[in-house]
Coordinates of C-alpha atoms in Angstrom, one line a residue:
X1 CA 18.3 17.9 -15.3
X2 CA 19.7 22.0 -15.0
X3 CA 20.9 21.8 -18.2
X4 CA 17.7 20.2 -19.9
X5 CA 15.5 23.0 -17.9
X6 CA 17.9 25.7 -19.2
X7 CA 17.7 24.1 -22.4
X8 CA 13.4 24.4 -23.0
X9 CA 14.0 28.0 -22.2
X10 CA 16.1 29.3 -25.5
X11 CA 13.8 32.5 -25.5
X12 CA 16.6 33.7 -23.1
X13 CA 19.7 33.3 -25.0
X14 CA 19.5 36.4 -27.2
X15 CA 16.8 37.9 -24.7
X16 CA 17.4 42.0 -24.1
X17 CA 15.5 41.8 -20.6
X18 CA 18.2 40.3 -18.7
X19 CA 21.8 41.3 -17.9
X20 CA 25.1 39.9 -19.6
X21 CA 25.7 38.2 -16.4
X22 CA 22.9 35.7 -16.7
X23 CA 23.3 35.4 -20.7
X24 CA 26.9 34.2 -19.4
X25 CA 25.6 32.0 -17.0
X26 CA 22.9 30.5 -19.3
X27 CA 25.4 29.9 -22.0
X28 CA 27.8 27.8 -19.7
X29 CA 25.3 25.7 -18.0
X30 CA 23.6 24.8 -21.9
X31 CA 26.8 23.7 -22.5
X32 CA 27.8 21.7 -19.6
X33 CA 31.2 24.0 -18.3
X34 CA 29.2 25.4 -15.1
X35 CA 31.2 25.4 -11.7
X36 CA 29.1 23.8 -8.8
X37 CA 28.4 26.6 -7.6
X38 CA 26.7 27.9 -10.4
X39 CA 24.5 24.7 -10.4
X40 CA 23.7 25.9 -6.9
X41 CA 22.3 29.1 -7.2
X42 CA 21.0 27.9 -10.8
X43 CA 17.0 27.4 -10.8
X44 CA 17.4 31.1 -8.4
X45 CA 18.8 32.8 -11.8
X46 CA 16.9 31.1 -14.1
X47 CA 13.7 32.2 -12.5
X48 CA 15.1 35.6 -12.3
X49 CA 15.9 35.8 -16.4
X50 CA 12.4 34.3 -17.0
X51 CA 10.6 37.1 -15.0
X52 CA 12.7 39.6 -16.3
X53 CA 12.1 38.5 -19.9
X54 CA 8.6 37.6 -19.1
X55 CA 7.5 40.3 -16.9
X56 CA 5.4 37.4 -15.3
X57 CA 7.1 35.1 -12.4
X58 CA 6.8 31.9 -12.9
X59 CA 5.4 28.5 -10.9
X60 CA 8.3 26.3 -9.9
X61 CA 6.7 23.0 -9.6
X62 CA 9.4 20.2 -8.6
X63 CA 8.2 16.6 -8.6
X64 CA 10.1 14.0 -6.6
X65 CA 12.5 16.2 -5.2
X66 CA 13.8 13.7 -2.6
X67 CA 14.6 11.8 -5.3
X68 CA 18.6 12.8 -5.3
X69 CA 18.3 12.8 -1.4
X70 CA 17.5 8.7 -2.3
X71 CA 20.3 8.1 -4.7
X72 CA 22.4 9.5 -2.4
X73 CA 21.3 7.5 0.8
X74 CA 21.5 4.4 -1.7
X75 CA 24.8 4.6 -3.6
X76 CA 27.1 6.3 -0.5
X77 CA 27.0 9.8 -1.6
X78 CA 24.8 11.0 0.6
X79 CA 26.4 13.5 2.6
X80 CA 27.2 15.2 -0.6
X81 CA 23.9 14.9 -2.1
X82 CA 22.1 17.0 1.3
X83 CA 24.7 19.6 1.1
X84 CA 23.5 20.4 -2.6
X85 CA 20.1 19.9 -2.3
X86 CA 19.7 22.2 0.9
X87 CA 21.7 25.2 -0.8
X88 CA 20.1 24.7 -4.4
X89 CA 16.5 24.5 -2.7
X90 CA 17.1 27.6 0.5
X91 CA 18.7 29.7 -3.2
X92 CA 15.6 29.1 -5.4
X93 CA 13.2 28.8 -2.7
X94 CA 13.6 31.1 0.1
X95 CA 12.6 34.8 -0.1
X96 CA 12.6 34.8 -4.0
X97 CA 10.8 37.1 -5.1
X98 CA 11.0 36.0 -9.0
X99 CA 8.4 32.9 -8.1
X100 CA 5.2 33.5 -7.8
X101 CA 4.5 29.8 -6.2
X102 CA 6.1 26.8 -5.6
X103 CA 4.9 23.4 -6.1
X104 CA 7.2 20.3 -5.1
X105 CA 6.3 16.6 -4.0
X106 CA 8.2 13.6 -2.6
X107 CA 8.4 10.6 -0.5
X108 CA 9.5 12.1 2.4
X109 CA 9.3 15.9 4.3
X110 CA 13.4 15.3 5.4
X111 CA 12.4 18.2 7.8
X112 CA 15.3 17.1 10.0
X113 CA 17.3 17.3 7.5
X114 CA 16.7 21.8 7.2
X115 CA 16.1 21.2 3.4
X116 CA 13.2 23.7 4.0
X117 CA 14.8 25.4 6.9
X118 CA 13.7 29.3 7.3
X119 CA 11.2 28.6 4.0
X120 CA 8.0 31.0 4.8
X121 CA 4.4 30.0 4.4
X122 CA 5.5 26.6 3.7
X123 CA 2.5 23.8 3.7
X124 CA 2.6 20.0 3.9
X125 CA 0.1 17.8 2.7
X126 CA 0.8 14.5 3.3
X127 CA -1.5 11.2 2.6
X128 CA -3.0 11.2 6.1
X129 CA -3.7 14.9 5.4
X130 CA -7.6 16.3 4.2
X131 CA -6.2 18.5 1.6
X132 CA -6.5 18.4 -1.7
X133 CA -6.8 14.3 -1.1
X134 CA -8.3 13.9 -4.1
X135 CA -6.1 15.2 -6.4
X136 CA -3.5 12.1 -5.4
X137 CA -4.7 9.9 -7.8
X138 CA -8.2 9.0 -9.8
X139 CA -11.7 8.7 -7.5
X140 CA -13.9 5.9 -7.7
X141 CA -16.3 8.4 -9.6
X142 CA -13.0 9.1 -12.1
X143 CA -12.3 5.2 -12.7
X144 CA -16.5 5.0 -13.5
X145 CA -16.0 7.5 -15.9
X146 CA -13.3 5.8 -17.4
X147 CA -15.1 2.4 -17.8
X148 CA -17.6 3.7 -19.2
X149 CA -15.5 5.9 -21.8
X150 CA -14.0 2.5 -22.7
X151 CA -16.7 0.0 -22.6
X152 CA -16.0 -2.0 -20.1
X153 CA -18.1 -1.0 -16.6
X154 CA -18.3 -5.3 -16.3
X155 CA -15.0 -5.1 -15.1
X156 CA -14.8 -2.5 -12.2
X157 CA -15.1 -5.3 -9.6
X158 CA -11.7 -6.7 -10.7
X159 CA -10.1 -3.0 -11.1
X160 CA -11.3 -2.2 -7.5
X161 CA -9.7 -5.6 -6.5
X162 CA -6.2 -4.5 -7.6
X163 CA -5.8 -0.9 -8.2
X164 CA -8.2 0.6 -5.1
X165 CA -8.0 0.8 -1.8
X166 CA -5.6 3.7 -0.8
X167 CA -6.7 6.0 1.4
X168 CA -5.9 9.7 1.2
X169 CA -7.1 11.8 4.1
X170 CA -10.8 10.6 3.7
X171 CA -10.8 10.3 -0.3
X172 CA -10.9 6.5 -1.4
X173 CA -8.3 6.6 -4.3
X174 CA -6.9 4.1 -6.9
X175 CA -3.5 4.2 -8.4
X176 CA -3.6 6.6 -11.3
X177 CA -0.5 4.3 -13.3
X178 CA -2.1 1.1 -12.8
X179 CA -5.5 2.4 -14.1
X180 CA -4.3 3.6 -17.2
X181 CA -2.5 1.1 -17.9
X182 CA -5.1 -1.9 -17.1
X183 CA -7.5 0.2 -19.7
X184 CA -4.8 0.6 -22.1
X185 CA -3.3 -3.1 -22.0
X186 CA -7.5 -4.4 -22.5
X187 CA -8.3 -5.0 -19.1
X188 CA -5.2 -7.5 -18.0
X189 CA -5.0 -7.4 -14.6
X190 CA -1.4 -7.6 -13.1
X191 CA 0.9 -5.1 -11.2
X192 CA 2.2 -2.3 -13.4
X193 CA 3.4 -0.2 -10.7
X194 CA 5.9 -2.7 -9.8
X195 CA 7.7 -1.7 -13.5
X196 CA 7.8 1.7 -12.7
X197 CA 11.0 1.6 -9.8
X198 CA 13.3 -0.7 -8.7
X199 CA 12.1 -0.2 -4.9
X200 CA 16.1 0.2 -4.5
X201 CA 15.2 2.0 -1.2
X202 CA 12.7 -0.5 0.0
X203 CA 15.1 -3.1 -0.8
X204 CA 17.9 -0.7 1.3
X205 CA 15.5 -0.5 4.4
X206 CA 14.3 -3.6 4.8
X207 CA 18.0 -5.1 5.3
X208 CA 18.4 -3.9 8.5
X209 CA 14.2 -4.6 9.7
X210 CA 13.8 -5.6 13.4
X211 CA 11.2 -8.1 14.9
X212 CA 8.7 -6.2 14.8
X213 CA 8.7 -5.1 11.8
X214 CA 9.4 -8.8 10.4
X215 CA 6.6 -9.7 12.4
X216 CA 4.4 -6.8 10.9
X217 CA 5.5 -7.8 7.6
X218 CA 3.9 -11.5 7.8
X219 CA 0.8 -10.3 9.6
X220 CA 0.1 -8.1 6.7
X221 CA 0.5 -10.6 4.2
X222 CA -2.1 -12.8 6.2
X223 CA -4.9 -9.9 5.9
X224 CA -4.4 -8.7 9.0
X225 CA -4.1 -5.1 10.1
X226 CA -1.5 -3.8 12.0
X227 CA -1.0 -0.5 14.5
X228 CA 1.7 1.4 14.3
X229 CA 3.0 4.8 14.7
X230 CA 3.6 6.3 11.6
X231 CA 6.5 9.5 11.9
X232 CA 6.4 11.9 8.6
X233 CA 9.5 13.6 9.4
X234 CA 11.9 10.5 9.4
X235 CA 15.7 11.1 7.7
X236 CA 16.7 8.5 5.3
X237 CA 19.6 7.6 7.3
X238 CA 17.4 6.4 10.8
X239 CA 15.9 4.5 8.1
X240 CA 18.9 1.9 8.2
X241 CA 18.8 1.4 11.7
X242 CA 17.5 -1.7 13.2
X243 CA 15.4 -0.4 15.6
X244 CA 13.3 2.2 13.0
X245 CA 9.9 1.2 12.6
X246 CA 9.7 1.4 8.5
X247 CA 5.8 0.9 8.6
X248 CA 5.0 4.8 8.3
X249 CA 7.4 4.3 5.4
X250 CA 6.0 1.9 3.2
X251 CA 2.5 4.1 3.9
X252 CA 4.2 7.2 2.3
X253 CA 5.7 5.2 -0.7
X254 CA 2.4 3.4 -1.3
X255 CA 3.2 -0.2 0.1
X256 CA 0.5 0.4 2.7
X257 CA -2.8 1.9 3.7
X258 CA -4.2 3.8 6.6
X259 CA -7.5 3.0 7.5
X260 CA -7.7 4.7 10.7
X261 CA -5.5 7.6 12.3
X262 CA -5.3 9.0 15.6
X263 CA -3.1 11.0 17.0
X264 CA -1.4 10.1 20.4
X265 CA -0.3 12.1 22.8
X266 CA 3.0 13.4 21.5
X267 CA 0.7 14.1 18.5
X268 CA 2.4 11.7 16.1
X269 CA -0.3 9.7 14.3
X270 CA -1.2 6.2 14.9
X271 CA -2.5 4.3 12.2
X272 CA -4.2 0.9 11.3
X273 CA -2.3 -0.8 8.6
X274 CA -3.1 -3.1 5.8
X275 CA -2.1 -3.7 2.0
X276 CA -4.4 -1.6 -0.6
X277 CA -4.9 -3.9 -3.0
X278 CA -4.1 -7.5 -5.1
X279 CA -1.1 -5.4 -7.0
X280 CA 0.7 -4.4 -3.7
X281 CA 0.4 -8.2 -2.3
X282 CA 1.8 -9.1 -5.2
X283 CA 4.3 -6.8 -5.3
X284 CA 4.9 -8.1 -1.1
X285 CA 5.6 -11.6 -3.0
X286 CA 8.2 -10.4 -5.9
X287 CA 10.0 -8.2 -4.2
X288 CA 9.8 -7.9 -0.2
X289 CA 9.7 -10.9 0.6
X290 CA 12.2 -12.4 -1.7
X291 CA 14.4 -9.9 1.0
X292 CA 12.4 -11.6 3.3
X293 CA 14.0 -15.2 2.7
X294 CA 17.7 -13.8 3.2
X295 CA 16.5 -14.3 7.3
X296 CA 14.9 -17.1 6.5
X297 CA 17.6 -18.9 4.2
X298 CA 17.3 -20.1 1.0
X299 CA 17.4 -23.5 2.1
X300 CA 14.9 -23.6 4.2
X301 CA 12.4 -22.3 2.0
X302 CA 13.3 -24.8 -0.8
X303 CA 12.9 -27.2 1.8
X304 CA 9.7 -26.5 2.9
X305 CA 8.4 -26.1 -1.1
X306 CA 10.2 -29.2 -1.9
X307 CA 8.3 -31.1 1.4
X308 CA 4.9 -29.9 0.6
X309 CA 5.3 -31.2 -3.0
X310 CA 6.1 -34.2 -2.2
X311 CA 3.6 -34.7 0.6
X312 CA 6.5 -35.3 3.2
X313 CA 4.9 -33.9 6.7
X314 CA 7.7 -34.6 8.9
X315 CA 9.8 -33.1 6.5
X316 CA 7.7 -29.5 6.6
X317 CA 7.9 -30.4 10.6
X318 CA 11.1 -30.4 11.1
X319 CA 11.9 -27.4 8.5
X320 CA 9.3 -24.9 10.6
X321 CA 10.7 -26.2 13.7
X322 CA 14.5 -25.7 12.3
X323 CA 13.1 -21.8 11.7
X324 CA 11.3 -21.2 14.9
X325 CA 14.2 -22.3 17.2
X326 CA 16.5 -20.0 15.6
X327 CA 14.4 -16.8 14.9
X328 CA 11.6 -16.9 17.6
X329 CA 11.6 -15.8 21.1
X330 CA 10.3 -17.9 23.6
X331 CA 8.8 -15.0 25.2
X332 CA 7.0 -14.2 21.9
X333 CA 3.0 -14.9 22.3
X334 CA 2.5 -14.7 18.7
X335 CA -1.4 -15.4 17.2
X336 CA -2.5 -17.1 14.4
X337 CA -2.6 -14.2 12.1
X338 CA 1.4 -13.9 12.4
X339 CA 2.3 -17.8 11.5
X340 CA 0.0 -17.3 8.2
X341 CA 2.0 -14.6 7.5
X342 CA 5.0 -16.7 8.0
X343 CA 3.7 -19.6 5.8
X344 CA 2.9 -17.6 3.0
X345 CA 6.0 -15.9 3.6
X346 CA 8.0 -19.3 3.0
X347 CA 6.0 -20.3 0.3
X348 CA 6.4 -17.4 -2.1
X349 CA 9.1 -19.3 -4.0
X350 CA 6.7 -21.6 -5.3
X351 CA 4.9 -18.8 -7.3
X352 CA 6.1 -19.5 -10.5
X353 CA 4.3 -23.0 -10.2
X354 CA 1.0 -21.9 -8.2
X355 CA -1.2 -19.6 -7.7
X356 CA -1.4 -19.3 -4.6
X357 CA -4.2 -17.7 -2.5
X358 CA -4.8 -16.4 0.8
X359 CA -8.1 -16.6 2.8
X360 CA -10.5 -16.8 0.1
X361 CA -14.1 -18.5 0.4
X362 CA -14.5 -22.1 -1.1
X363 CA -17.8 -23.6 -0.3
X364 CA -18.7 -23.4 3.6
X365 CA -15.9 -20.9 4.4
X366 CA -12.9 -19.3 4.2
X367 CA -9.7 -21.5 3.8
X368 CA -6.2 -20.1 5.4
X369 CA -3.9 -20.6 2.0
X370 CA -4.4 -22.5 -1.4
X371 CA -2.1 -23.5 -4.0
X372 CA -3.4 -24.2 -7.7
X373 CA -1.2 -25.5 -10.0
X374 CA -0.3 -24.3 -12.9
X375 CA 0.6 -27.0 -14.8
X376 CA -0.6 -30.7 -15.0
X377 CA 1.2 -32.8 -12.8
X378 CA 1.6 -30.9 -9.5
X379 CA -0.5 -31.5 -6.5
X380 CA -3.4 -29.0 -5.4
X381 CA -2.7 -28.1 -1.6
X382 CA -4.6 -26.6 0.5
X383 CA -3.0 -25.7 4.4
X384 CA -5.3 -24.6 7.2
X385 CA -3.4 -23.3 10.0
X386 CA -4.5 -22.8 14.1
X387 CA -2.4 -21.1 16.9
X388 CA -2.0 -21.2 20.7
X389 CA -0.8 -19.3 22.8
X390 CA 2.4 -20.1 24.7
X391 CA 0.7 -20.6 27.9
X392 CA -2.0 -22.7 26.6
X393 CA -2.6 -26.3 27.1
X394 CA -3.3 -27.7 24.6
X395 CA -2.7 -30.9 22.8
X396 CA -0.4 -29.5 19.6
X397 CA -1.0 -33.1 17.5
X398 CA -4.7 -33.0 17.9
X399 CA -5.1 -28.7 16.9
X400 CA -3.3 -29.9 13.8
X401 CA -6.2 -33.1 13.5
X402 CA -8.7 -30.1 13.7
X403 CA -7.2 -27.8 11.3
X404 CA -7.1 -30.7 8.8
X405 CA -10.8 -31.7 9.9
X406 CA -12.1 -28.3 9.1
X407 CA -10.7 -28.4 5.6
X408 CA -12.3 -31.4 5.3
X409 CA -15.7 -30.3 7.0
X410 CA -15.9 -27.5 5.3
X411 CA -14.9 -28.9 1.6
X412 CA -12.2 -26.4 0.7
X413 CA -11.1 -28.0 -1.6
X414 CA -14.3 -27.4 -3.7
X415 CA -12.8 -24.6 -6.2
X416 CA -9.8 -26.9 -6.4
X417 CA -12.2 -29.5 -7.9
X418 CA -14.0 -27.0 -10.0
X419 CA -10.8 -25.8 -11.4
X420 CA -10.5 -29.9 -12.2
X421 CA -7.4 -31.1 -9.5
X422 CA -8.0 -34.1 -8.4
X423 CA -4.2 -34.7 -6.5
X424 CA -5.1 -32.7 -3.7
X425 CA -2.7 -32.5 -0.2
X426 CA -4.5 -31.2 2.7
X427 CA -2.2 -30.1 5.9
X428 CA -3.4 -29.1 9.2
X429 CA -0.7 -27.2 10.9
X430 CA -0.7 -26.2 14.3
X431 CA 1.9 -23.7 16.5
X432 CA 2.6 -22.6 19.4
X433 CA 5.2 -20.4 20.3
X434 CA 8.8 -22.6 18.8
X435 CA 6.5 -26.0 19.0
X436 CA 4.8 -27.3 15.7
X437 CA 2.8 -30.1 14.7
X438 CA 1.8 -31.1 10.6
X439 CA -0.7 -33.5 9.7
X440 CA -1.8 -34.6 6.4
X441 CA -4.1 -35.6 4.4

């Protein structure tokens, strides 16, 4: 990437404004026989020789400059990879007088990690920040523009269903990739951010989640909101240890929103999760929680997707009971919003034969998860879930008969109809704490 920078600025090899010294050190990083150390202190020179030859000092703008920082954290180099980064950025960056401004962005601030150490008049904006919040991506007023540019205003409903819903500061914004490319690819809504990473450093992270976080996780994909305490000044290496909370993560690298921030009294911020949009739940199905189903086992969720197939309750009985005995805590007094989470969780594997939805309103109200085949020959199901807590007593068999009651009462299984399934498997499933009961019908 030195050597490519070096190499857009070819005004400087024969350049009479700057000394023999730096012609010598441009010629050996063009062709790649630079010591390290010449890497280090290399975007310091090159900003020298291009206000020298210039007489104007330039803007250093440097996008995703935690992005070696990541590689390194990743692939076992990273030791190696903050020693570098901290002396290329404190050479270029600190007291040079041959920039006139510097503009960098990342995931991360890696303050801990002295990067920026001794760096004067440095500012952060982050996205819980005020400033310049709308300059992170387009504003609803932007995407308007753009529908209207192409023709197609009928469809900002469905690209404020998948693309909106970040929050930056106080500015509404939707992803600027995802935009462009739903206008570009005539309006087909599906994720396109997803193609542009390999989420290596999700992936990384959510190895080593704790409870809570697991917990978190499910709770989220049910459409609920979750509080945490979101740090902006984490290393990547606390980010491997079980007992990090990653949530403040996945808000910096776009997996989550915050739709309300405090600040407590060690003035860290506290936030109200959720996901953005239909593209990040998606993305939640592909690719965290197929890392998800390592703790749960393979097995088990084959099992329970081969069980609700084939309409087998006891089967999907004893599979959830198999899972609560050996991940939940008895002392857990978990609500209903957590086991949805869980379900949807284990049922992700079956989304290359349904589509499967989440609290969505069919006739008199709002059903708790719906899978619609995708192909003739596969049962429509529709699962309506109820929790209690541990200390509750209730009768477990007959929550379950009123779960499957309301589906019944309330004829969820309307837009199944409409969409013309006529095998259609109702459950009601009930928890509470490790206990669960399934009834069908």
């Amino acid at each position: 990437m030195i050597k490519t920078e070096y190499d857009r600025h070819q005004e400087l090899k024969n350049s009479t404004e700057i000394s023999q010294t730096d012609v010598a050190l441009f010629y050996r990083i063009t062709k790649d026989v630079a010591t390290e150390a010449e890497y280090v202190f290399s975007l310091q020179a090159l900003s020298r020789m291009l206000h020298k030859h210039h007489k104007q000092a330039p803007v250093i703008i440097i996008d995703e400059y935690d992005t070696p920082i990541q590689e390194g954290f990743v692939n076992g180099y990273y030791d190696e990879a903050i020693e570098f980064i901290r002396n290329f950025f404190s050479a270029a960056l600190k007291d040079n007088p041959h920039a006139k401004q510097i503009i960098m962005t990342g995931i991360l601030r890696v303050a801990k990690e002295s990067i920026f150490s001794g760096l004067n008049n440095i500012r952060v904006c982050s996205v819980l920040d005020k400033k310049f919040s709308e300059y992170f991506g387009f504003t609803t007023s932007e995407v308007q523009q753009m529908a209207e540019y192409y023709e197609h205003t009928d469809k900002l409903a469905e690209v404020q269903a998948w693309y909106d819903g970040y929050k930056f500061g106080e500015t509404e914004i939707f992803n600027p990739w995802s935009v462009i490319n739903y206008f570009s690819n005539d309006c087909q809504a599906m994720p396109y951010w997803v193609q542009t990473s390999a989420n290596t450093i999700i992936q990384e992270i959510l190895k080593t989640y704790n409870d809570d976080t697991y917990k978190n996780l499910h709770a989220l994909l049910g459409e609920a909101e979750v509080w945490s305490v979101v740090k902006t000044n984490i290393i990547y290496p606390k980010l491997k240890e079980p007992q990090t909370n990653i949530l403040g993560f996945l808000l910096m690298t776009g997996y989550l929103k915050a739709t309300q921030t405090e600040l407590d009294f060690k003035g860290d911020y506290v936030c109200r999760l959720s996901i953005p949009n239909k593209e990040i739940k998606t993305i939640y199905y592909n690719e965290i929680l197929s890392l998800l189903t390592e703790r749960i086992g393979e097995n088990t969720v084959t099992d329970l997707g081969n069980a609700l197939f084939k309409k087998d309750a006891e089967k999907i009985k004893a599979t959830l009971s198999t899972f609560m005995m050996e991940t939940i805590s008895y002392y857990d007094n978990l609500k209903e919003n957590y086991y949805h989470g869980l379900m949807l969780g284990m049922i992700a594997i079956a989304e290359s034969n349904y589509t499967i939805c989440s609290n969505r309103e069919s006739s008199l109200g709002r059903y708790d998860i719906q899978l619609v085949p995708k192909s003739a020959g596969l049962p429509g199901i529709i699962i309506e879930i109820k929790a209690a807590g541990k200390n509750d007593a209730v009768n477990l068999k007959q929550l379950a008969q009123t779960a499957l009651s309301q589906i019944e009462e309330r004829k969820y299984d309307t837009e199944l109809r409409a969409q013309g399934v006529t095998d259609i498997v109702k459950y009601g499933i009930a928890f509470q704490s490790k206990a669960v009961e399934v009834v069908m019908g």
